[in-house]
Amino acid sequence: MTPDLGWKTDTPEDSSPSNPQVLAEQLHYYKCLLDNLLAVSLSLSSTNDLRTFLESVLATTRKMTASDAGSIYLIDRSAPVHTVCFEVSQNDSQPDRSLVNFAVPLNQDSIVGYVAMTGETLNLSDVRDLPDDAVYRHHKTFDYDIEYHTRSVLAVPMFDLQKRTIGVFQLINRKVQDISITSDNVREITLAYSDLDEKLLKAIASQISLYIERSQLLGQVFPT
């Protein structure tokens, strides 16, 4: 069972211990993070099914970062037009909506495509207020199709041993409390992802990459 990290306006990294109670809360928070990271590491050797592994890791990572939603994408280079494919997708506010088996072109037009193409991490506080010089954009049609409102996004690339990008791990809407997101409350209950969130996601993404490479060596079929 995933330890309960609670719902905080900021991670302990963003605050200083001013009394014993705060210090105790911080110690509990970091212990839970360590327990979850160990659980992800152990699942590398205990799970043989890719989808099951990714679903478990995504759920754990979303809880660690208080994320309302998230997706893991794998790049498919088998066809003439390369794509970035949803492998697993979860959304607490829209649990019955699924984007699995959906794909976007492998280009820099979308946030996920940009991360996959460049190998850069994007940590965006509001995807509807991007820098003027950004070559990527948030495709609002995704939100319209599932009746959702995306605000904060953290997307990191996943690399193989040859440093080639094989996928993208994306988290959406870091929340300050565990309630469903609507267009009316999204600004009040969502925050930008912290530096600690970014470090955690990069560490977990590297473990996912190791799992995929190991599976390829064992002869399982994945997008290439």
mmCIF file of N, CA and C in Angstrom, residues 42-174:
data_model
loop_
_atom_site.group_PDB
_atom_site.id
_atom_site.type_symbol
_atom_site.label_atom_id
_atom_site.label_comp_id
_atom_site.label_asym_id
_atom_site.label_seq_id
_atom_site.Cartn_x
_atom_site.Cartn_y
_atom_site.Cartn_z
ATOM 1 N N LEU A 42 11.686 -2.090 -6.235
ATOM 2 C CA LEU A 42 11.388 -3.508 -6.061
ATOM 3 C C LEU A 42 10.472 -4.035 -7.156
ATOM 4 N N SER A 43 9.578 -3.188 -7.650
ATOM 5 C CA SER A 43 8.652 -3.638 -8.692
ATOM 6 C C SER A 43 9.366 -3.910 -10.010
ATOM 7 N N LEU A 44 10.589 -3.398 -10.149
ATOM 8 C CA LEU A 44 11.368 -3.668 -11.365
ATOM 9 C C LEU A 44 11.590 -5.163 -11.560
ATOM 10 N N SER A 45 11.738 -5.875 -10.455
ATOM 11 C CA SER A 45 12.037 -7.303 -10.547
ATOM 12 C C SER A 45 10.835 -8.187 -10.227
ATOM 13 N N SER A 46 9.734 -7.581 -9.782
ATOM 14 C CA SER A 46 8.590 -8.397 -9.367
ATOM 15 C C SER A 46 7.430 -8.363 -10.352
ATOM 16 N N THR A 47 7.496 -7.504 -11.370
ATOM 17 C CA THR A 47 6.401 -7.370 -12.330
ATOM 18 C C THR A 47 6.913 -7.659 -13.732
ATOM 19 N N ASN A 48 6.236 -8.550 -14.445
ATOM 20 C CA ASN A 48 6.684 -8.934 -15.788
ATOM 21 C C ASN A 48 5.836 -8.324 -16.903
ATOM 22 N N ASP A 49 4.748 -7.668 -16.551
ATOM 23 C CA ASP A 49 3.863 -7.087 -17.555
ATOM 24 C C ASP A 49 4.077 -5.576 -17.622
ATOM 25 N N LEU A 50 4.350 -5.057 -18.808
ATOM 26 C CA LEU A 50 4.665 -3.641 -18.970
ATOM 27 C C LEU A 50 3.521 -2.756 -18.508
ATOM 28 N N ARG A 51 2.320 -3.026 -18.969
ATOM 29 C CA ARG A 51 1.181 -2.175 -18.626
ATOM 30 C C ARG A 51 0.938 -2.155 -17.118
ATOM 31 N N THR A 52 1.005 -3.315 -16.487
ATOM 32 C CA THR A 52 0.808 -3.396 -15.042
ATOM 33 C C THR A 52 1.868 -2.594 -14.301
ATOM 34 N N PHE A 53 3.109 -2.722 -14.744
ATOM 35 C CA PHE A 53 4.212 -1.995 -14.121
ATOM 36 C C PHE A 53 4.014 -0.494 -14.253
ATOM 37 N N LEU A 54 3.696 -0.020 -15.450
ATOM 38 C CA LEU A 54 3.538 1.410 -15.679
ATOM 39 C C LEU A 54 2.342 1.978 -14.926
ATOM 40 N N GLU A 55 1.244 1.233 -14.872
ATOM 41 C CA GLU A 55 0.079 1.690 -14.121
ATOM 42 C C GLU A 55 0.430 1.867 -12.644
ATOM 43 N N SER A 56 1.174 0.910 -12.101
ATOM 44 C CA SER A 56 1.548 0.969 -10.691
ATOM 45 C C SER A 56 2.482 2.142 -10.422
ATOM 46 N N VAL A 57 3.481 2.314 -11.269
ATOM 47 C CA VAL A 57 4.437 3.402 -11.077
ATOM 48 C C VAL A 57 3.758 4.758 -11.228
ATOM 49 N N LEU A 58 2.869 4.884 -12.196
ATOM 50 C CA LEU A 58 2.173 6.149 -12.398
ATOM 51 C C LEU A 58 1.315 6.489 -11.182
ATOM 52 N N ALA A 59 0.586 5.518 -10.657
ATOM 53 C CA ALA A 59 -0.258 5.762 -9.490
ATOM 54 C C ALA A 59 0.586 6.179 -8.286
ATOM 55 N N THR A 60 1.705 5.497 -8.071
ATOM 56 C CA THR A 60 2.579 5.829 -6.949
ATOM 57 C C THR A 60 3.177 7.217 -7.110
ATOM 58 N N THR A 61 3.625 7.540 -8.306
ATOM 59 C CA THR A 61 4.250 8.835 -8.546
ATOM 60 C C THR A 61 3.242 9.971 -8.397
ATOM 61 N N ARG A 62 2.028 9.753 -8.861
ATOM 62 C CA ARG A 62 1.005 10.793 -8.701
ATOM 63 C C ARG A 62 0.719 11.048 -7.226
ATOM 64 N N LYS A 63 0.716 9.997 -6.428
ATOM 65 C CA LYS A 63 0.476 10.185 -5.000
ATOM 66 C C LYS A 63 1.647 10.919 -4.346
ATOM 67 N N MET A 64 2.864 10.589 -4.752
ATOM 68 C CA MET A 64 4.046 11.240 -4.195
ATOM 69 C C MET A 64 4.061 12.737 -4.484
ATOM 70 N N THR A 65 3.512 13.126 -5.623
ATOM 71 C CA THR A 65 3.563 14.522 -6.054
ATOM 72 C C THR A 65 2.212 15.220 -5.969
ATOM 73 N N ALA A 66 1.214 14.559 -5.390
ATOM 74 C CA ALA A 66 -0.135 15.119 -5.268
ATOM 75 C C ALA A 66 -0.683 15.554 -6.619
ATOM 76 N N SER A 67 -0.487 14.722 -7.631
ATOM 77 C CA SER A 67 -0.928 15.044 -8.990
ATOM 78 C C SER A 67 -2.326 14.489 -9.257
ATOM 79 N N ASP A 68 -3.175 15.315 -9.835
ATOM 80 C CA ASP A 68 -4.522 14.875 -10.174
ATOM 81 C C ASP A 68 -4.510 13.881 -11.322
ATOM 82 N N ALA A 69 -3.586 14.077 -12.267
ATOM 83 C CA ALA A 69 -3.560 13.228 -13.458
ATOM 84 C C ALA A 69 -2.124 13.008 -13.916
ATOM 85 N N GLY A 70 -1.969 12.091 -14.879
ATOM 86 C CA GLY A 70 -0.642 11.836 -15.432
ATOM 87 C C GLY A 70 -0.712 10.781 -16.520
ATOM 88 N N SER A 71 0.333 10.753 -17.325
ATOM 89 C CA SER A 71 0.407 9.783 -18.422
ATOM 90 C C SER A 71 1.860 9.390 -18.654
ATOM 91 N N ILE A 72 2.029 8.172 -19.157
ATOM 92 C CA ILE A 72 3.342 7.715 -19.607
ATOM 93 C C ILE A 72 3.217 7.380 -21.086
ATOM 94 N N TYR A 73 4.093 7.960 -21.884
ATOM 95 C CA TYR A 73 4.079 7.805 -23.336
ATOM 96 C C TYR A 73 5.324 7.048 -23.785
ATOM 97 N N LEU A 74 5.169 6.247 -24.813
ATOM 98 C CA LEU A 74 6.308 5.604 -25.448
ATOM 99 C C LEU A 74 6.365 6.024 -26.914
ATOM 100 N N ILE A 75 7.575 6.208 -27.422
ATOM 101 C CA ILE A 75 7.752 6.616 -28.813
ATOM 102 C C ILE A 75 7.697 5.399 -29.716
ATOM 103 N N ASP A 76 6.930 5.498 -30.791
ATOM 104 C CA ASP A 76 6.821 4.428 -31.782
ATOM 105 C C ASP A 76 7.481 4.908 -33.078
ATOM 106 N N ARG A 77 8.620 4.312 -33.387
ATOM 107 C CA ARG A 77 9.350 4.661 -34.605
ATOM 108 C C ARG A 77 9.221 3.575 -35.668
ATOM 109 N N SER A 78 8.262 2.666 -35.502
ATOM 110 C CA SER A 78 8.135 1.540 -36.424
ATOM 111 C C SER A 78 7.467 1.922 -37.740
ATOM 112 N N ALA A 79 6.683 2.991 -37.740
ATOM 113 C CA ALA A 79 5.994 3.436 -38.956
ATOM 114 C C ALA A 79 6.759 4.601 -39.582
ATOM 115 N N PRO A 80 6.483 4.910 -40.843
ATOM 116 C CA PRO A 80 7.162 6.045 -41.496
ATOM 117 C C PRO A 80 6.973 7.355 -40.743
ATOM 118 N N VAL A 81 5.769 7.574 -40.176
ATOM 119 C CA VAL A 81 5.512 8.760 -39.364
ATOM 120 C C VAL A 81 5.619 8.366 -37.887
ATOM 121 N N HIS A 82 6.662 8.851 -37.212
ATOM 122 C CA HIS A 82 6.881 8.488 -35.821
ATOM 123 C C HIS A 82 5.848 9.187 -34.928
ATOM 124 N N THR A 83 5.434 8.495 -33.873
ATOM 125 C CA THR A 83 4.415 9.029 -32.972
ATOM 126 C C THR A 83 4.825 8.832 -31.512
ATOM 127 N N VAL A 84 4.153 9.576 -30.644
ATOM 128 C CA VAL A 84 4.287 9.407 -29.199
ATOM 129 C C VAL A 84 2.951 8.869 -28.713
ATOM 130 N N CYS A 85 2.974 7.663 -28.145
ATOM 131 C CA CYS A 85 1.725 6.951 -27.844
ATOM 132 C C CYS A 85 1.445 6.908 -26.346
ATOM 133 N N PHE A 86 0.195 7.173 -25.953
ATOM 134 C CA PHE A 86 -0.233 6.974 -24.567
ATOM 135 C C PHE A 86 -0.119 5.488 -24.252
ATOM 136 N N GLU A 87 0.709 5.150 -23.267
ATOM 137 C CA GLU A 87 0.773 3.758 -22.828
ATOM 138 C C GLU A 87 -0.148 3.543 -21.626
ATOM 139 N N VAL A 88 -0.092 4.451 -20.655
ATOM 140 C CA VAL A 88 -1.033 4.443 -19.531
ATOM 141 C C VAL A 88 -1.417 5.885 -19.234
ATOM 142 N N SER A 89 -2.634 6.073 -18.742
ATOM 143 C CA SER A 89 -3.129 7.407 -18.422
ATOM 144 C C SER A 89 -4.090 7.306 -17.251
ATOM 145 N N GLN A 90 -3.953 8.229 -16.283
ATOM 146 C CA GLN A 90 -4.823 8.228 -15.101
ATOM 147 C C GLN A 90 -5.265 9.656 -14.807
ATOM 148 N N ASN A 91 -6.508 9.791 -14.318
ATOM 149 C CA ASN A 91 -7.054 11.113 -14.013
ATOM 150 C C ASN A 91 -8.094 10.969 -12.907
ATOM 151 N N ASP A 92 -7.769 11.474 -11.725
ATOM 152 C CA ASP A 92 -8.688 11.320 -10.595
ATOM 153 C C ASP A 92 -9.989 12.099 -10.794
ATOM 154 N N SER A 93 -9.922 13.243 -11.472
ATOM 155 C CA SER A 93 -11.118 14.044 -11.682
ATOM 156 C C SER A 93 -12.015 13.488 -12.783
ATOM 157 N N GLN A 94 -11.401 12.715 -13.700
ATOM 158 C CA GLN A 94 -12.150 12.081 -14.789
ATOM 159 C C GLN A 94 -11.718 10.613 -14.885
ATOM 160 N N PRO A 95 -12.030 9.808 -13.869
ATOM 161 C CA PRO A 95 -11.503 8.429 -13.807
ATOM 162 C C PRO A 95 -12.004 7.506 -14.907
ATOM 163 N N ASP A 96 -13.128 7.834 -15.504
ATOM 164 C CA ASP A 96 -13.690 6.948 -16.530
ATOM 165 C C ASP A 96 -13.226 7.294 -17.938
ATOM 166 N N ARG A 97 -12.461 8.384 -18.068
ATOM 167 C CA ARG A 97 -11.958 8.769 -19.383
ATOM 168 C C ARG A 97 -10.595 8.130 -19.605
ATOM 169 N N SER A 98 -10.349 7.622 -20.788
ATOM 170 C CA SER A 98 -9.080 6.968 -21.093
ATOM 171 C C SER A 98 -8.522 7.472 -22.413
ATOM 172 N N LEU A 99 -7.206 7.744 -22.405
ATOM 173 C CA LEU A 99 -6.521 8.159 -23.632
ATOM 174 C C LEU A 99 -5.578 7.077 -24.142
ATOM 175 N N VAL A 100 -5.621 5.902 -23.503
ATOM 176 C CA VAL A 100 -4.758 4.810 -23.939
ATOM 177 C C VAL A 100 -5.091 4.445 -25.382
ATOM 178 N N ASN A 101 -4.070 4.103 -26.131
ATOM 179 C CA ASN A 101 -4.161 3.769 -27.559
ATOM 180 C C ASN A 101 -4.305 5.009 -28.442
ATOM 181 N N PHE A 102 -4.156 6.193 -27.842
ATOM 182 C CA PHE A 102 -4.159 7.431 -28.614
ATOM 183 C C PHE A 102 -2.715 7.875 -28.824
ATOM 184 N N ALA A 103 -2.431 8.517 -29.945
ATOM 185 C CA ALA A 103 -1.060 8.918 -30.258
ATOM 186 C C ALA A 103 -1.034 10.346 -30.795
ATOM 187 N N VAL A 104 0.101 11.017 -30.589
ATOM 188 C CA VAL A 104 0.320 12.352 -31.154
ATOM 189 C C VAL A 104 1.586 12.298 -32.005
ATOM 190 N N PRO A 105 1.688 13.155 -33.019
ATOM 191 C CA PRO A 105 2.883 13.143 -33.868
ATOM 192 C C PRO A 105 4.152 13.470 -33.078
ATOM 193 N N LEU A 106 5.247 12.865 -33.471
ATOM 194 C CA LEU A 106 6.528 13.133 -32.837
ATOM 195 C C LEU A 106 7.121 14.396 -33.457
ATOM 196 N N ASN A 107 6.660 15.540 -32.951
ATOM 197 C CA ASN A 107 7.205 16.829 -33.374
ATOM 198 C C ASN A 107 7.136 17.792 -32.194
ATOM 199 N N GLN A 108 7.607 19.006 -32.368
ATOM 200 C CA GLN A 108 7.714 19.950 -31.266
ATOM 201 C C GLN A 108 6.461 20.799 -31.069
ATOM 202 N N ASP A 109 5.380 20.460 -31.747
ATOM 203 C CA ASP A 109 4.174 21.263 -31.664
ATOM 204 C C ASP A 109 3.468 21.117 -30.314
ATOM 205 N N SER A 110 3.503 19.915 -29.721
ATOM 206 C CA SER A 110 2.856 19.669 -28.433
ATOM 207 C C SER A 110 3.888 19.641 -27.320
ATOM 208 N N ILE A 111 3.426 19.723 -26.074
ATOM 209 C CA ILE A 111 4.332 19.672 -24.923
ATOM 210 C C ILE A 111 5.048 18.335 -24.877
ATOM 211 N N VAL A 112 4.303 17.252 -25.004
ATOM 212 C CA VAL A 112 4.917 15.924 -24.953
ATOM 213 C C VAL A 112 5.839 15.707 -26.149
ATOM 214 N N GLY A 113 5.403 16.134 -27.336
ATOM 215 C CA GLY A 113 6.241 15.991 -28.518
ATOM 216 C C GLY A 113 7.529 16.765 -28.396
ATOM 217 N N TYR A 114 7.456 17.957 -27.825
ATOM 218 C CA TYR A 114 8.661 18.775 -27.634
ATOM 219 C C TYR A 114 9.652 18.078 -26.709
ATOM 220 N N VAL A 115 9.162 17.565 -25.594
ATOM 221 C CA VAL A 115 10.041 16.863 -24.649
ATOM 222 C C VAL A 115 10.659 15.633 -25.303
ATOM 223 N N ALA A 116 9.849 14.890 -26.073
ATOM 224 C CA ALA A 116 10.353 13.689 -26.748
ATOM 225 C C ALA A 116 11.397 14.033 -27.803
ATOM 226 N N MET A 117 11.194 15.124 -28.522
ATOM 227 C CA MET A 117 12.108 15.512 -29.596
ATOM 228 C C MET A 117 13.408 16.100 -29.069
ATOM 229 N N THR A 118 13.323 16.930 -28.038
ATOM 230 C CA THR A 118 14.501 17.670 -27.555
ATOM 231 C C THR A 118 15.211 16.992 -26.393
ATOM 232 N N GLY A 119 14.510 16.124 -25.664
ATOM 233 C CA GLY A 119 15.090 15.529 -24.462
ATOM 234 C C GLY A 119 15.157 16.491 -23.297
ATOM 235 N N GLU A 120 14.439 17.605 -23.394
ATOM 236 C CA GLU A 120 14.413 18.602 -22.327
ATOM 237 C C GLU A 120 13.211 18.370 -21.410
ATOM 238 N N THR A 121 13.353 18.796 -20.154
ATOM 239 C CA THR A 121 12.247 18.750 -19.198
ATOM 240 C C THR A 121 11.459 20.051 -19.264
ATOM 241 N N LEU A 122 10.143 19.957 -19.171
ATOM 242 C CA LEU A 122 9.289 21.138 -19.100
ATOM 243 C C LEU A 122 8.534 21.118 -17.776
ATOM 244 N N ASN A 123 8.663 22.206 -17.021
ATOM 245 C CA ASN A 123 7.929 22.387 -15.767
ATOM 246 C C ASN A 123 7.134 23.680 -15.919
ATOM 247 N N LEU A 124 5.834 23.540 -16.207
ATOM 248 C CA LEU A 124 4.991 24.669 -16.578
ATOM 249 C C LEU A 124 3.928 24.918 -15.510
ATOM 250 N N SER A 125 3.871 26.140 -15.003
ATOM 251 C CA SER A 125 2.906 26.460 -13.957
ATOM 252 C C SER A 125 1.500 26.631 -14.507
ATOM 253 N N ASP A 126 1.382 27.058 -15.783
ATOM 254 C CA ASP A 126 0.065 27.243 -16.392
ATOM 255 C C ASP A 126 0.201 27.086 -17.902
ATOM 256 N N VAL A 127 -0.300 25.984 -18.434
ATOM 257 C CA VAL A 127 -0.132 25.704 -19.864
ATOM 258 C C VAL A 127 -0.949 26.635 -20.741
ATOM 259 N N ARG A 128 -1.852 27.404 -20.139
ATOM 260 C CA ARG A 128 -2.635 28.366 -20.912
ATOM 261 C C ARG A 128 -2.011 29.758 -20.883
ATOM 262 N N ASP A 129 -0.835 29.842 -20.280
ATOM 263 C CA ASP A 129 -0.095 31.103 -20.238
ATOM 264 C C ASP A 129 1.382 30.802 -20.484
ATOM 265 N N LEU A 130 1.688 30.316 -21.662
ATOM 266 C CA LEU A 130 3.051 29.913 -22.018
ATOM 267 C C LEU A 130 3.879 31.121 -22.454
ATOM 268 N N PRO A 131 5.217 31.001 -22.392
ATOM 269 C CA PRO A 131 6.077 32.087 -22.877
ATOM 270 C C PRO A 131 5.793 32.393 -24.347
ATOM 271 N N ASP A 132 5.959 33.662 -24.720
ATOM 272 C CA ASP A 132 5.665 34.068 -26.094
ATOM 273 C C ASP A 132 6.541 33.359 -27.110
ATOM 274 N N ASP A 133 7.776 32.980 -26.703
ATOM 275 C CA ASP A 133 8.702 32.358 -27.638
ATOM 276 C C ASP A 133 8.627 30.827 -27.628
ATOM 277 N N ALA A 134 7.659 30.254 -26.903
ATOM 278 C CA ALA A 134 7.533 28.791 -26.847
ATOM 279 C C ALA A 134 7.105 28.243 -28.208
ATOM 280 N N VAL A 135 7.816 27.204 -28.679
ATOM 281 C CA VAL A 135 7.455 26.591 -29.960
ATOM 282 C C VAL A 135 6.377 25.524 -29.766
ATOM 283 N N TYR A 136 6.197 25.070 -28.546
ATOM 284 C CA TYR A 136 5.190 24.061 -28.229
ATOM 285 C C TYR A 136 3.923 24.772 -27.732
ATOM 286 N N ARG A 137 2.827 24.021 -27.690
ATOM 287 C CA ARG A 137 1.575 24.583 -27.187
ATOM 288 C C ARG A 137 0.746 23.486 -26.529
ATOM 289 N N HIS A 138 -0.155 23.909 -25.689
ATOM 290 C CA HIS A 138 -1.084 22.974 -25.073
ATOM 291 C C HIS A 138 -2.307 22.833 -25.972
ATOM 292 N N HIS A 139 -2.595 21.613 -26.382
ATOM 293 C CA HIS A 139 -3.728 21.369 -27.264
ATOM 294 C C HIS A 139 -5.006 21.276 -26.430
ATOM 295 N N LYS A 140 -5.788 22.328 -26.423
ATOM 296 C CA LYS A 140 -6.978 22.398 -25.585
ATOM 297 C C LYS A 140 -8.034 21.372 -25.986
ATOM 298 N N THR A 141 -7.916 20.833 -27.190
ATOM 299 C CA THR A 141 -8.904 19.832 -27.613
ATOM 300 C C THR A 141 -8.894 18.618 -26.695
ATOM 301 N N PHE A 142 -7.699 18.289 -26.110
ATOM 302 C CA PHE A 142 -7.649 17.180 -25.162
ATOM 303 C C PHE A 142 -8.560 17.477 -23.975
ATOM 304 N N ASP A 143 -8.473 18.703 -23.453
ATOM 305 C CA ASP A 143 -9.304 19.083 -22.314
ATOM 306 C C ASP A 143 -10.781 19.094 -22.692
ATOM 307 N N TYR A 144 -11.083 19.628 -23.852
ATOM 308 C CA TYR A 144 -12.478 19.695 -24.284
ATOM 309 C C TYR A 144 -13.070 18.294 -24.440
ATOM 310 N N ASP A 145 -12.280 17.385 -25.006
ATOM 311 C CA ASP A 145 -12.782 16.035 -25.275
ATOM 312 C C ASP A 145 -13.144 15.282 -24.003
ATOM 313 N N ILE A 146 -12.379 15.516 -22.936
ATOM 314 C CA ILE A 146 -12.644 14.789 -21.693
ATOM 315 C C ILE A 146 -13.212 15.696 -20.600
ATOM 316 N N GLU A 147 -13.586 16.916 -20.979
ATOM 317 C CA GLU A 147 -14.188 17.875 -20.046
ATOM 318 C C GLU A 147 -13.272 18.101 -18.840
ATOM 319 N N TYR A 148 -12.062 18.550 -19.128
ATOM 320 C CA TYR A 148 -11.039 18.713 -18.095
ATOM 321 C C TYR A 148 -10.362 20.066 -18.250
ATOM 322 N N HIS A 149 -9.632 20.495 -17.214
ATOM 323 C CA HIS A 149 -8.887 21.749 -17.270
ATOM 324 C C HIS A 149 -7.453 21.481 -16.806
ATOM 325 N N THR A 150 -6.532 21.478 -17.749
ATOM 326 C CA THR A 150 -5.114 21.297 -17.432
ATOM 327 C C THR A 150 -4.502 22.643 -17.085
ATOM 328 N N ARG A 151 -3.750 22.687 -15.986
ATOM 329 C CA ARG A 151 -3.038 23.914 -15.635
ATOM 330 C C ARG A 151 -1.546 23.639 -15.474
ATOM 331 N N SER A 152 -1.117 23.098 -14.333
ATOM 332 C CA SER A 152 0.316 22.842 -14.140
ATOM 333 C C SER A 152 0.704 21.497 -14.748
ATOM 334 N N VAL A 153 1.868 21.475 -15.395
ATOM 335 C CA VAL A 153 2.360 20.269 -16.075
ATOM 336 C C VAL A 153 3.848 20.103 -15.809
ATOM 337 N N LEU A 154 4.250 18.871 -15.541
ATOM 338 C CA LEU A 154 5.660 18.501 -15.445
ATOM 339 C C LEU A 154 5.888 17.314 -16.364
ATOM 340 N N ALA A 155 6.755 17.481 -17.355
ATOM 341 C CA ALA A 155 7.017 16.413 -18.330
ATOM 342 C C ALA A 155 8.514 16.195 -18.448
ATOM 343 N N VAL A 156 8.946 14.945 -18.257
ATOM 344 C CA VAL A 156 10.369 14.621 -18.349
ATOM 345 C C VAL A 156 10.566 13.507 -19.375
ATOM 346 N N PRO A 157 11.707 13.529 -20.074
ATOM 347 C CA PRO A 157 11.981 12.477 -21.061
ATOM 348 C C PRO A 157 12.489 11.211 -20.398
ATOM 349 N N MET A 158 12.312 10.096 -21.082
ATOM 350 C CA MET A 158 12.900 8.826 -20.668
ATOM 351 C C MET A 158 13.907 8.408 -21.735
ATOM 352 N N PHE A 159 15.117 8.004 -21.310
ATOM 353 C CA PHE A 159 16.196 7.693 -22.232
ATOM 354 C C PHE A 159 16.605 6.224 -22.123
ATOM 355 N N ASP A 160 17.070 5.650 -23.248
ATOM 356 C CA ASP A 160 17.679 4.334 -23.194
ATOM 357 C C ASP A 160 19.173 4.481 -22.915
ATOM 358 N N LEU A 161 19.898 3.365 -22.907
ATOM 359 C CA LEU A 161 21.322 3.405 -22.576
ATOM 360 C C LEU A 161 22.149 4.158 -23.609
ATOM 361 N N GLN A 162 21.607 4.321 -24.809
ATOM 362 C CA GLN A 162 22.291 5.080 -25.863
ATOM 363 C C GLN A 162 21.902 6.554 -25.840
ATOM 364 N N LYS A 163 21.194 6.961 -24.773
ATOM 365 C CA LYS A 163 20.754 8.352 -24.592
ATOM 366 C C LYS A 163 19.730 8.770 -25.643
ATOM 367 N N ARG A 164 19.049 7.806 -26.245
ATOM 368 C CA ARG A 164 17.979 8.108 -27.178
ATOM 369 C C ARG A 164 16.667 8.173 -26.410
ATOM 370 N N THR A 165 15.851 9.166 -26.709
ATOM 371 C CA THR A 165 14.570 9.304 -26.022
ATOM 372 C C THR A 165 13.625 8.184 -26.445
ATOM 373 N N ILE A 166 13.077 7.475 -25.460
ATOM 374 C CA ILE A 166 12.155 6.376 -25.750
ATOM 375 C C ILE A 166 10.736 6.664 -25.259
ATOM 376 N N GLY A 167 10.563 7.735 -24.488
ATOM 377 C CA GLY A 167 9.239 8.044 -23.992
ATOM 378 C C GLY A 167 9.231 9.309 -23.163
ATOM 379 N N VAL A 168 8.071 9.619 -22.611
ATOM 380 C CA VAL A 168 7.876 10.816 -21.796
ATOM 381 C C VAL A 168 6.977 10.463 -20.617
ATOM 382 N N PHE A 169 7.339 10.953 -19.444
ATOM 383 C CA PHE A 169 6.520 10.806 -18.238
ATOM 384 C C PHE A 169 5.965 12.195 -17.911
ATOM 385 N N GLN A 170 4.640 12.310 -17.901
ATOM 386 C CA GLN A 170 4.010 13.611 -17.683
ATOM 387 C C GLN A 170 3.047 13.572 -16.499
ATOM 388 N N LEU A 171 3.168 14.561 -15.621
ATOM 389 C CA LEU A 171 2.241 14.746 -14.511
ATOM 390 C C LEU A 171 1.443 16.025 -14.732
ATOM 391 N N ILE A 172 0.188 16.029 -14.276
ATOM 392 C CA ILE A 172 -0.704 17.154 -14.520
ATOM 393 C C ILE A 172 -1.412 17.570 -13.233
ATOM 394 N N ASN A 173 -1.431 18.871 -12.991
ATOM 395 C CA ASN A 173 -2.200 19.497 -11.912
ATOM 396 C C ASN A 173 -1.802 18.999 -10.523
ATOM 397 N N ARG A 174 -0.737 19.568 -10.008
ATOM 398 C CA ARG A 174 -0.337 19.337 -8.615
ATOM 399 C C ARG A 174 -1.362 20.037 -7.712
#
